[in-house]
PDB file of C-alpha atoms in Angstrom:
ATOM      1  CA  MET A 688      -6.809 -22.620 -16.718  1.00  0.00           C
ATOM      2  CA  ASP A 689      -6.019 -23.880 -13.211  1.00  0.00           C
ATOM      3  CA  SER A 690      -4.589 -20.530 -12.139  1.00  0.00           C
ATOM      4  CA  TYR A 691      -7.703 -18.705 -13.276  1.00  0.00           C
ATOM      5  CA  ASN A 692      -9.888 -21.110 -11.311  1.00  0.00           C
ATOM      6  CA  GLU A 693      -7.658 -20.603  -8.281  1.00  0.00           C
ATOM      7  CA  ILE A 694      -8.229 -16.842  -8.345  1.00  0.00           C
ATOM      8  CA  ASN A 695     -11.981 -17.359  -8.365  1.00  0.00           C
ATOM      9  CA  LYS A 696     -12.080 -19.748  -5.416  1.00  0.00           C
ATOM     10  CA  PRO A 697     -13.991 -18.423  -2.382  1.00  0.00           C
ATOM     11  CA  ASP A 698     -11.614 -16.498  -0.149  1.00  0.00           C
ATOM     12  CA  LYS A 699     -11.493 -16.380   3.645  1.00  0.00           C
ATOM     13  CA  VAL A 700     -14.148 -13.655   3.766  1.00  0.00           C
ATOM     14  CA  ASP A 701     -16.566 -15.759   1.718  1.00  0.00           C
ATOM     15  CA  ILE A 702     -15.953 -18.830   3.877  1.00  0.00           C
ATOM     16  CA  ALA A 703     -16.296 -16.920   7.158  1.00  0.00           C
ATOM     17  CA  MET A 704     -19.555 -15.285   6.077  1.00  0.00           C
ATOM     18  CA  ALA A 705     -21.004 -18.565   4.847  1.00  0.00           C
ATOM     19  CA  GLY A 706     -20.069 -20.221   8.142  1.00  0.00           C
ATOM     20  CA  LEU A 707     -21.629 -17.462  10.229  1.00  0.00           C
ATOM     21  CA  ARG A 708     -24.808 -17.533   8.169  1.00  0.00           C
ATOM     22  CA  ALA A 709     -25.099 -21.275   8.578  1.00  0.00           C
ATOM     23  CA  THR A 710     -24.563 -20.981  12.319  1.00  0.00           C
ATOM     24  CA  MET A 711     -27.077 -18.158  12.764  1.00  0.00           C
ATOM     25  CA  ASN A 712     -29.711 -20.052  10.824  1.00  0.00           C
ATOM     26  CA  LEU A 713     -29.580 -22.743  13.520  1.00  0.00           C
ATOM     27  CA  LEU A 714     -30.555 -20.246  16.209  1.00  0.00           C
ATOM     28  CA  PRO A 715     -34.188 -19.330  16.995  1.00  0.00           C
ATOM     29  CA  GLY A 716     -35.168 -15.949  15.592  1.00  0.00           C
ATOM     30  CA  ALA A 717     -31.921 -15.528  13.692  1.00  0.00           C
ATOM     31  CA  SER A 718     -33.435 -15.161  10.239  1.00  0.00           C
ATOM     32  CA  PHE A 719     -33.758 -11.374  10.565  1.00  0.00           C
ATOM     33  CA  PHE A 720     -30.108 -11.061  11.585  1.00  0.00           C
ATOM     34  CA  ASP A 721     -29.091 -13.207   8.649  1.00  0.00           C
ATOM     35  CA  GLN A 722     -30.991 -10.944   6.245  1.00  0.00           C
ATOM     36  CA  TYR A 723     -29.476  -7.867   7.873  1.00  0.00           C
ATOM     37  CA  TRP A 724     -25.985  -9.363   7.615  1.00  0.00           C
ATOM     38  CA  ALA A 725     -26.470 -10.294   3.989  1.00  0.00           C
ATOM     39  CA  THR A 726     -27.836  -6.885   3.062  1.00  0.00           C
ATOM     40  CA  PHE A 727     -25.605  -4.518   5.004  1.00  0.00           C
ATOM     41  CA  LEU A 728     -22.324  -6.418   5.191  1.00  0.00           C
ATOM     42  CA  SER A 729     -22.199  -8.553   2.068  1.00  0.00           C
ATOM     43  CA  THR A 730     -22.921  -5.624  -0.231  1.00  0.00           C
ATOM     44  CA  PRO A 731     -19.952  -3.434   0.854  1.00  0.00           C
ATOM     45  CA  LEU A 732     -17.615  -6.426   0.640  1.00  0.00           C
ATOM     46  CA  GLU A 733     -18.881  -7.336  -2.795  1.00  0.00           C
ATOM     47  CA  LEU A 734     -18.596  -3.719  -3.923  1.00  0.00           C
ATOM     48  CA  ARG A 735     -15.001  -3.518  -2.697  1.00  0.00           C
ATOM     49  CA  ARG A 736     -14.127  -6.717  -4.484  1.00  0.00           C
ATOM     50  CA  ALA A 737     -15.819  -5.580  -7.692  1.00  0.00           C
ATOM     51  CA  SER A 738     -14.070  -2.207  -7.488  1.00  0.00           C
ATOM     52  CA  TRP A 739     -10.688  -3.901  -6.960  1.00  0.00           C
ATOM     53  CA  PHE A 740     -11.057  -6.190  -9.946  1.00  0.00           C
ATOM     54  CA  GLN A 741     -12.288  -3.284 -12.078  1.00  0.00           C
ATOM     55  CA  GLU A 742      -9.135  -1.351 -11.144  1.00  0.00           C
ATOM     56  CA  LEU A 743      -6.999  -4.372 -12.012  1.00  0.00           C
ATOM     57  CA  TYR A 744      -8.800  -4.802 -15.331  1.00  0.00           C
ATOM     58  CA  GLU A 745      -8.125  -1.177 -16.264  1.00  0.00           C
ATOM     59  CA  ARG A 746      -4.472  -1.508 -15.269  1.00  0.00           C
ATOM     60  CA  VAL A 747      -3.811  -4.702 -17.252  1.00  0.00           C
ATOM     61  CA  MET A 748      -5.569  -3.177 -20.262  1.00  0.00           C
ATOM     62  CA  TYR A 749      -3.199  -0.235 -19.942  1.00  0.00           C
ATOM     63  CA  LEU A 750      -0.216  -2.591 -19.763  1.00  0.00           C
ATOM     64  CA  GLU A 751      -1.352  -4.383 -22.892  1.00  0.00           C
ATOM     65  CA  GLU A 752      -1.949  -1.197 -24.867  1.00  0.00           C
ATOM     66  CA  HIS A 753       0.941   0.977 -23.704  1.00  0.00           C
ATOM     67  CA  ARG A 754       3.592  -1.415 -22.393  1.00  0.00           C
ATOM     68  CA  GLY A 755       3.186  -4.252 -24.863  1.00  0.00           C
ATOM     69  CA  ILE A 756       2.465  -6.815 -22.133  1.00  0.00           C
ATOM     70  CA  ASP A 757       0.840 -10.043 -23.328  1.00  0.00           C
ATOM     71  CA  ILE A 758      -1.814 -10.281 -20.619  1.00  0.00           C
ATOM     72  CA  SER A 759      -2.767 -13.801 -21.701  1.00  0.00           C
ATOM     73  CA  THR A 760       0.458 -14.952 -20.010  1.00  0.00           C
ATOM     74  CA  LEU A 761      -0.426 -13.495 -16.597  1.00  0.00           C
ATOM     75  CA  PRO A 762      -2.481 -16.521 -15.393  1.00  0.00           C
ATOM     76  CA  ASP A 763       0.608 -18.647 -16.055  1.00  0.00           C
ATOM     77  CA  ASN A 764       2.905 -16.347 -14.081  1.00  0.00           C
ATOM     78  CA  PRO A 765       3.161 -17.981 -10.618  1.00  0.00           C
ATOM     79  CA  GLU A 766       4.655 -14.905  -8.934  1.00  0.00           C
ATOM     80  CA  PHE A 767       1.795 -12.754 -10.227  1.00  0.00           C
ATOM     81  CA  ILE A 768      -0.876 -15.270  -9.179  1.00  0.00           C
ATOM     82  CA  ASP A 769       0.709 -15.783  -5.743  1.00  0.00           C
ATOM     83  CA  ALA A 770       0.716 -12.026  -5.156  1.00  0.00           C
ATOM     84  CA  LEU A 771      -2.842 -11.599  -6.435  1.00  0.00           C
ATOM     85  CA  LEU A 772      -4.124 -14.280  -4.079  1.00  0.00           C
ATOM     86  CA  LYS A 773      -2.318 -12.656  -1.125  1.00  0.00           C
ATOM     87  CA  ILE A 774      -3.280  -9.093  -1.974  1.00  0.00           C
ATOM     88  CA  THR A 775      -6.983  -9.402  -2.800  1.00  0.00           C
ATOM     89  CA  PRO A 776      -8.241 -10.188   0.755  1.00  0.00           C
ATOM     90  CA  LEU A 777      -6.012  -7.406   2.128  1.00  0.00           C
ATOM     91  CA  VAL A 778      -7.434  -4.876  -0.326  1.00  0.00           C
ATOM     92  CA  GLN A 779     -10.984  -5.909   0.551  1.00  0.00           C
ATOM     93  CA  ALA A 780     -10.198  -5.205   4.201  1.00  0.00           C
ATOM     94  CA  ASN A 781      -8.808  -1.728   3.512  1.00  0.00           C
ATOM     95  CA  SER A 782     -10.672   1.445   2.590  1.00  0.00           C
ATOM     96  CA  GLN A 783      -7.601   3.690   2.290  1.00  0.00           C
ATOM     97  CA  ASN A 784      -6.903   4.630  -1.303  1.00  0.00           C
ATOM     98  CA  GLU A 785      -3.157   4.977  -0.695  1.00  0.00           C
ATOM     99  CA  LYS A 786      -2.932   1.351   0.433  1.00  0.00           C
ATOM    100  CA  ARG A 787      -5.027   0.127  -2.510  1.00  0.00           C
ATOM    101  CA  GLN A 788      -2.796   2.042  -4.911  1.00  0.00           C
ATOM    102  CA  ALA A 789       0.339   0.618  -3.291  1.00  0.00           C
ATOM    103  CA  PHE A 790      -0.971  -2.926  -3.661  1.00  0.00           C
ATOM    104  CA  LYS A 791      -2.039  -2.299  -7.252  1.00  0.00           C
ATOM    105  CA  ASN A 792       1.319  -0.768  -8.172  1.00  0.00           C
ATOM    106  CA  ALA A 793       3.157  -3.670  -6.552  1.00  0.00           C
ATOM    107  CA  LEU A 794       1.098  -6.154  -8.543  1.00  0.00           C
ATOM    108  CA  THR A 795       1.742  -4.121 -11.691  1.00  0.00           C
ATOM    109  CA  ASN A 796       5.502  -4.228 -11.153  1.00  0.00           C
ATOM    110  CA  ILE A 797       5.298  -7.983 -10.708  1.00  0.00           C
ATOM    111  CA  ALA A 798       3.322  -8.252 -13.953  1.00  0.00           C
ATOM    112  CA  ILE A 799       5.941  -6.300 -15.902  1.00  0.00           C
ATOM    113  CA  LYS A 800       8.739  -8.296 -14.229  1.00  0.00           C
ATOM    114  CA  ALA A 801      10.059  -5.282 -12.308  1.00  0.00           C
ATOM    115  CA  SER A 802       9.748  -6.924  -8.899  1.00  0.00           C
ATOM    116  CA  PRO A 803      12.781  -7.123  -6.567  1.00  0.00           C
ATOM    117  CA  GLY A 804      12.778 -10.918  -6.371  1.00  0.00           C
ATOM    118  CA  GLN A 805      10.621 -13.482  -4.605  1.00  0.00           C
ATOM    119  CA  THR A 806      11.885 -12.946  -1.061  1.00  0.00           C
ATOM    120  CA  LYS A 807      11.779  -9.145  -1.151  1.00  0.00           C
ATOM    121  CA  THR A 808       8.390  -9.249  -2.865  1.00  0.00           C
ATOM    122  CA  HIS A 809       7.038 -11.346  -0.004  1.00  0.00           C
ATOM    123  CA  LEU A 810       8.530  -8.981   2.581  1.00  0.00           C
ATOM    124  CA  PHE A 811       7.377  -5.836   0.790  1.00  0.00           C
ATOM    125  CA  LEU A 812       3.786  -7.069   0.413  1.00  0.00           C
ATOM    126  CA  ARG A 813       3.745  -7.694   4.159  1.00  0.00           C
ATOM    127  CA  LEU A 814       5.041  -4.162   4.778  1.00  0.00           C
ATOM    128  CA  ILE A 815       2.291  -2.606   2.660  1.00  0.00           C
ATOM    129  CA  ASP A 816      -0.197  -4.407   4.876  1.00  0.00           C
ATOM    130  CA  VAL A 817       1.312  -3.675   8.294  1.00  0.00           C
ATOM    131  CA  LEU A 818       2.579  -0.113   7.776  1.00  0.00           C
ATOM    132  CA  SER A 819       0.092   2.720   8.062  1.00  0.00           C
ATOM    133  CA  VAL A 820      -0.447   5.296   5.342  1.00  0.00           C
ATOM    134  CA  ASP A 821       1.474   7.746   7.553  1.00  0.00           C
ATOM    135  CA  HIS A 822       4.456   5.378   7.652  1.00  0.00           C
ATOM    136  CA  ILE A 823       4.521   5.308   3.861  1.00  0.00           C
ATOM    137  CA  ARG A 824       4.152   9.082   3.545  1.00  0.00           C
ATOM    138  CA  VAL A 825       6.970   9.671   6.022  1.00  0.00           C
ATOM    139  CA  LEU A 826       9.223   7.267   4.130  1.00  0.00           C
ATOM    140  CA  GLN A 827       8.406   9.044   0.864  1.00  0.00           C
ATOM    141  CA  PHE A 828       9.303  12.384   2.431  1.00  0.00           C
ATOM    142  CA  ILE A 829      12.611  11.350   4.006  1.00  0.00           C
ATOM    143  CA  ASP A 830      13.626   9.523   0.825  1.00  0.00           C
ATOM    144  CA  ASN A 831      13.509  12.710  -1.233  1.00  0.00           C
ATOM    145  CA  PRO A 832      12.317  15.840   0.626  1.00  0.00           C
ATOM    146  CA  GLU A 833      12.987  18.076  -2.397  1.00  0.00           C
ATOM    147  CA  LYS A 834      10.804  15.917  -4.639  1.00  0.00           C
ATOM    148  CA  TRP A 835       8.084  15.758  -1.987  1.00  0.00           C
ATOM    149  CA  CYS A 836       7.951  19.576  -1.763  1.00  0.00           C
ATOM    150  CA  SER A 837       8.195  20.071  -5.531  1.00  0.00           C
ATOM    151  CA  GLU A 838       5.247  17.765  -6.221  1.00  0.00           C
ATOM    152  CA  ARG A 839       3.132  19.804  -3.803  1.00  0.00           C
ATOM    153  CA  GLY A 840       4.291  23.255  -4.869  1.00  0.00           C
ATOM    154  CA  ILE A 841       5.792  24.139  -1.483  1.00  0.00           C
ATOM    155  CA  THR A 842       9.267  24.970  -0.194  1.00  0.00           C
ATOM    156  CA  MET A 843      11.235  23.681   2.756  1.00  0.00           C
ATOM    157  CA  PRO A 844      10.986  26.117   5.688  1.00  0.00           C
ATOM    158  CA  TYR A 845      14.120  28.138   6.417  1.00  0.00           C
ATOM    159  CA  PHE A 846      15.045  29.258   9.935  1.00  0.00           C
ATOM    160  CA  GLY A 847      18.694  30.175   9.657  1.00  0.00           C
ATOM    161  CA  GLY A 848      21.149  28.051  11.584  1.00  0.00           C
ATOM    162  CA  SER A 849      18.732  27.211  14.380  1.00  0.00           C
ATOM    163  CA  THR A 850      17.211  23.763  14.753  1.00  0.00           C
ATOM    164  CA  ARG A 851      13.666  22.458  14.869  1.00  0.00           C
ATOM    165  CA  SER A 852      12.212  19.051  15.523  1.00  0.00           C
ATOM    166  CA  LEU A 853      11.785  16.889  12.439  1.00  0.00           C
ATOM    167  CA  PRO A 854       8.022  16.464  13.107  1.00  0.00           C
ATOM    168  CA  TYR A 855       7.724  20.284  13.178  1.00  0.00           C
ATOM    169  CA  ILE A 856       9.454  20.554   9.798  1.00  0.00           C
ATOM    170  CA  MET A 857       7.426  17.732   8.272  1.00  0.00           C
ATOM    171  CA  ASN A 858       4.132  19.203   9.443  1.00  0.00           C
ATOM    172  CA  LYS A 859       5.158  22.460   7.749  1.00  0.00           C
ATOM    173  CA  VAL A 860       5.525  20.690   4.393  1.00  0.00           C
ATOM    174  CA  HIS A 861       2.193  18.832   4.534  1.00  0.00           C
ATOM    175  CA  CYS A 862       3.657  15.557   5.775  1.00  0.00           C
ATOM    176  CA  ASP A 863       1.668  15.582   8.993  1.00  0.00           C
ATOM    177  CA  VAL A 864       2.870  13.121  11.612  1.00  0.00           C
ATOM    178  CA  GLY A 865       1.144  14.541  14.670  1.00  0.00           C
ATOM    179  CA  ASP A 866       3.164  15.015  17.831  1.00  0.00           C
ATOM    180  CA  GLU A 867       6.677  13.786  18.526  1.00  0.00           C
ATOM    181  CA  THR A 868       5.442  10.678  20.342  1.00  0.00           C
ATOM    182  CA  VAL A 869       3.618   9.417  17.258  1.00  0.00           C
ATOM    183  CA  ALA A 870       6.486  10.485  15.000  1.00  0.00           C
ATOM    184  CA  ASN A 871       8.934   8.581  17.183  1.00  0.00           C
ATOM    185  CA  MET A 872       6.826   5.406  16.913  1.00  0.00           C
ATOM    186  CA  ILE A 873       6.689   5.757  13.117  1.00  0.00           C
ATOM    187  CA  PHE A 874      10.464   6.245  12.795  1.00  0.00           C
ATOM    188  CA  VAL A 875      11.176   3.320  15.120  1.00  0.00           C
ATOM    189  CA  ASP A 876       8.972   1.095  12.945  1.00  0.00           C
ATOM    190  CA  LEU A 877      10.704   2.277   9.767  1.00  0.00           C
ATOM    191  CA  TYR A 878      14.139   1.703  11.266  1.00  0.00           C
ATOM    192  CA  ASN A 879      13.240  -1.732  12.641  1.00  0.00           C
ATOM    193  CA  ASN A 880      12.122  -2.735   9.151  1.00  0.00           C
ATOM    194  CA  SER A 881      15.447  -1.521   7.670  1.00  0.00           C
ATOM    195  CA  LEU A 882      13.737   1.249   5.688  1.00  0.00           C
ATOM    196  CA  THR A 883      15.798   4.143   7.079  1.00  0.00           C
ATOM    197  CA  ALA A 884      19.551   4.567   6.936  1.00  0.00           C
ATOM    198  CA  SER A 885      19.931   5.687  10.560  1.00  0.00           C
ATOM    199  CA  LYS A 886      18.143   5.834  13.898  1.00  0.00           C
ATOM    200  CA  ILE A 887      16.225   9.007  13.071  1.00  0.00           C
ATOM    201  CA  HIS A 888      14.080   8.551  16.178  1.00  0.00           C
ATOM    202  CA  THR A 889      17.095   9.276  18.380  1.00  0.00           C
ATOM    203  CA  GLN A 890      17.573  12.772  16.943  1.00  0.00           C
ATOM    204  CA  LEU A 891      14.115  14.089  16.145  1.00  0.00           C
ATOM    205  CA  GLY A 892      14.602  17.366  17.986  1.00  0.00           C
ATOM    206  CA  SER A 893      17.804  18.700  16.423  1.00  0.00           C
ATOM    207  CA  TYR A 894      17.329  19.295  12.701  1.00  0.00           C
ATOM    208  CA  THR A 895      18.328  22.281  10.648  1.00  0.00           C
ATOM    209  CA  ALA A 896      16.497  22.863   7.362  1.00  0.00           C
ATOM    210  CA  THR A 897      19.588  21.539   5.559  1.00  0.00           C
ATOM    211  CA  ASP A 898      19.602  18.364   7.649  1.00  0.00           C
ATOM    212  CA  ALA A 899      15.923  17.766   6.958  1.00  0.00           C
ATOM    213  CA  ALA A 900      16.463  18.137   3.210  1.00  0.00           C
ATOM    214  CA  ARG A 901      18.843  15.157   3.050  1.00  0.00           C
ATOM    215  CA  SER A 902      17.645  11.723   1.974  1.00  0.00           C
ATOM    216  CA  GLN A 903      17.508   9.402   4.964  1.00  0.00           C
ATOM    217  CA  SER A 904      15.973   6.274   3.479  1.00  0.00           C
ATOM    218  CA  SER A 905      18.020   3.086   3.195  1.00  0.00           C
ATOM    219  CA  SER A 906      18.633   1.156  -0.011  1.00  0.00           C
ATOM    220  CA  ILE A 907      15.906  -1.279   1.068  1.00  0.00           C
ATOM    221  CA  GLY A 908      13.614   1.672   1.731  1.00  0.00           C
ATOM    222  CA  ARG A 909      14.198   2.983  -1.775  1.00  0.00           C
ATOM    223  CA  GLU A 910      13.547  -0.468  -3.261  1.00  0.00           C
ATOM    224  CA  PHE A 911      10.305  -0.668  -1.313  1.00  0.00           C
ATOM    225  CA  LEU A 912       9.165   2.734  -2.602  1.00  0.00           C
ATOM    226  CA  GLU A 913      10.005   1.733  -6.182  1.00  0.00           C
ATOM    227  CA  PHE A 914       8.013  -1.487  -5.711  1.00  0.00           C
ATOM    228  CA  ILE A 915       4.862   0.412  -4.670  1.00  0.00           C
ATOM    229  CA  THR A 916       5.223   3.097  -7.345  1.00  0.00           C
ATOM    230  CA  PHE A 917       4.029   2.980 -10.943  1.00  0.00           C
ATOM    231  CA  LYS A 918       3.294   5.877 -13.251  1.00  0.00           C
ATOM    232  CA  GLU A 919       1.126   5.422 -16.304  1.00  0.00           C
ATOM    233  CA  THR A 920       2.767   7.024 -19.305  1.00  0.00           C
ATOM    234  CA  GLN A 921       1.770   6.916 -22.927  1.00  0.00           C
ATOM    235  CA  LYS A 922       4.062   5.258 -25.449  1.00  0.00           C
TER     236      LYS A 922
END
């Protein structure tokens, strides 16, 4: 199948490494470097790629067994193939499990036709890449603080009618964002990408516990979180 062959074409990492090897081989005394490069850089990249495709294999097997997905149709699904070709180099370049899971869940939702449409899919895949893990955690918290605390077995701090900074509150509930400068940068990024409903960064220092418990994600923010979320459940 053409789409299958497309997936297995050398990617940019393969081409770059092959080019560097060829160049180094032209230089005097470069053979040792070439061996070092091949041994200590190729192996981690190959292991990451193998690990990624093993994860995908396990996920599509799950979809076939528990969701009734005909996986033989996936190579003929252009949206799925487009996303796979975009995602794979990004996953290889990322060691953070949260990012890998987000990419895998996004690809899963595309496979089961639960994606938000071609344009939003393109935008959301870019956001997974450019946002840090902390950005995603913060968005998950402000989308549903009660759920965030419940999943971690903790409670929102209570301090009467007085106010605290939002970073202070979030650090108390295991959503560490560092100091207010870093938190402000994160909230600005989220707002500029239309993921929050208001300019949270303009009011970080005046939150009551009740204020902090309200959802502050936008509709786009909630769609993004749904796109990067998938829970395996048995039929």
